[in-house]
mmCIF file of C-alpha atoms in Angstrom:
data_model
loop_
_atom_site.group_PDB
_atom_site.id
_atom_site.type_symbol
_atom_site.label_atom_id
_atom_site.label_comp_id
_atom_site.label_asym_id
_atom_site.label_seq_id
_atom_site.Cartn_x
_atom_site.Cartn_y
_atom_site.Cartn_z
ATOM 1 C CA UNK A 4 -384.565 -21.560 -94.507
ATOM 2 C CA UNK A 5 -388.430 -21.659 -94.494
ATOM 3 C CA UNK A 6 -389.116 -23.032 -97.919
ATOM 4 C CA UNK A 7 -388.240 -26.765 -99.049
ATOM 5 C CA UNK A 8 -387.392 -27.848 -102.588
ATOM 6 C CA UNK A 9 -388.087 -31.770 -103.160
ATOM 7 C CA UNK A 10 -386.327 -34.074 -105.348
ATOM 8 C CA UNK A 11 -387.888 -37.404 -106.288
ATOM 9 C CA UNK A 12 -385.432 -39.622 -108.159
ATOM 10 C CA UNK A 13 -386.978 -42.900 -109.952
ATOM 11 C CA UNK A 14 -383.800 -44.455 -110.548
ATOM 12 C CA UNK A 15 -384.911 -46.725 -113.751
ATOM 13 C CA UNK A 16 -384.052 -46.587 -117.372
ATOM 14 C CA UNK A 17 -387.200 -44.880 -118.308
ATOM 15 C CA UNK A 18 -387.055 -42.660 -115.154
ATOM 16 C CA UNK A 19 -386.842 -39.420 -114.104
ATOM 17 C CA UNK A 20 -386.454 -36.629 -111.769
ATOM 18 C CA UNK A 21 -389.579 -34.867 -110.537
ATOM 19 C CA UNK A 22 -388.637 -31.304 -108.944
ATOM 20 C CA UNK A 23 -390.745 -29.516 -106.333
ATOM 21 C CA UNK A 24 -389.671 -25.631 -105.781
ATOM 22 C CA UNK A 25 -391.406 -23.956 -103.340
ATOM 23 C CA UNK A 26 -392.556 -21.688 -105.512
ATOM 24 C CA UNK A 27 -392.770 -22.474 -109.445
ATOM 25 C CA UNK A 28 -394.494 -25.224 -111.226
ATOM 26 C CA UNK A 29 -393.055 -29.023 -111.055
ATOM 27 C CA UNK A 30 -389.954 -29.354 -112.971
ATOM 28 C CA UNK A 31 -389.439 -33.089 -115.053
ATOM 29 C CA UNK A 32 -386.277 -34.309 -115.698
ATOM 30 C CA UNK A 33 -385.629 -37.517 -118.456
ATOM 31 C CA UNK A 34 -383.180 -39.895 -115.908
ATOM 32 C CA UNK A 35 -379.708 -38.877 -118.041
ATOM 33 C CA UNK A 36 -377.791 -42.151 -119.221
ATOM 34 C CA UNK A 37 -374.924 -42.297 -117.420
ATOM 35 C CA UNK A 38 -374.441 -41.719 -113.212
ATOM 36 C CA UNK A 39 -372.147 -38.474 -113.904
ATOM 37 C CA UNK A 40 -375.168 -37.087 -115.613
ATOM 38 C CA UNK A 41 -377.777 -37.667 -112.637
ATOM 39 C CA UNK A 42 -374.859 -36.335 -110.700
ATOM 40 C CA UNK A 43 -374.639 -32.844 -112.506
ATOM 41 C CA UNK A 44 -378.575 -32.490 -112.635
ATOM 42 C CA UNK A 45 -378.420 -33.227 -109.085
ATOM 43 C CA UNK A 46 -375.388 -30.345 -107.949
ATOM 44 C CA UNK A 47 -377.450 -28.015 -110.119
ATOM 45 C CA UNK A 48 -380.720 -28.131 -108.378
ATOM 46 C CA UNK A 49 -379.535 -28.295 -105.141
ATOM 47 C CA UNK A 50 -377.121 -25.322 -106.005
ATOM 48 C CA UNK A 51 -379.978 -23.343 -107.074
ATOM 49 C CA UNK A 52 -382.435 -24.521 -104.024
ATOM 50 C CA UNK A 53 -378.976 -22.931 -102.069
ATOM 51 C CA UNK A 54 -378.655 -19.488 -103.654
ATOM 52 C CA UNK A 55 -382.672 -19.191 -102.694
ATOM 53 C CA UNK A 56 -381.826 -20.361 -99.439
ATOM 54 C CA UNK A 57 -384.270 -23.244 -99.600
ATOM 55 C CA UNK A 58 -384.103 -26.640 -98.083
ATOM 56 C CA UNK A 59 -383.553 -29.695 -100.274
ATOM 57 C CA UNK A 60 -385.279 -32.776 -99.501
ATOM 58 C CA UNK A 61 -384.576 -35.955 -101.651
ATOM 59 C CA UNK A 62 -386.028 -39.501 -101.844
ATOM 60 C CA UNK A 63 -385.169 -42.454 -103.973
ATOM 61 C CA UNK A 64 -387.376 -44.688 -105.273
ATOM 62 C CA UNK A 65 -386.732 -48.647 -104.118
ATOM 63 C CA UNK A 66 -385.649 -50.649 -106.605
ATOM 64 C CA UNK A 67 -387.285 -54.638 -105.588
ATOM 65 C CA UNK A 68 -386.095 -57.772 -106.730
ATOM 66 C CA UNK A 69 -389.304 -58.660 -109.054
ATOM 67 C CA UNK A 70 -390.468 -57.508 -111.832
ATOM 68 C CA UNK A 71 -393.184 -59.891 -112.595
ATOM 69 C CA UNK A 72 -394.001 -63.199 -113.359
ATOM 70 C CA UNK A 73 -390.710 -64.933 -115.095
ATOM 71 C CA UNK A 74 -388.934 -61.241 -115.120
ATOM 72 C CA UNK A 75 -386.208 -61.657 -112.210
ATOM 73 C CA UNK A 76 -385.417 -58.067 -110.464
ATOM 74 C CA UNK A 77 -382.012 -57.912 -112.321
ATOM 75 C CA UNK A 78 -383.754 -57.464 -115.885
ATOM 76 C CA UNK A 79 -384.528 -53.622 -115.025
ATOM 77 C CA UNK A 80 -380.803 -53.066 -114.728
#
């Protein structure tokens, strides 16, 4: 495998999934409403990369415990 597909995940309600294939344009996908929806999209992306014989790297944003003044991190969820 000499090419890598990069998958970046912003898990927030208003987040999404960004995919940078080795060739082509950046793909932006709105965050699905369910965990099953997220799993299905990731499965499709990894399967497509494997067909093209690309390596896959994924990064997940670390969600902090603080949103801002007067808002605990739990309010994000």
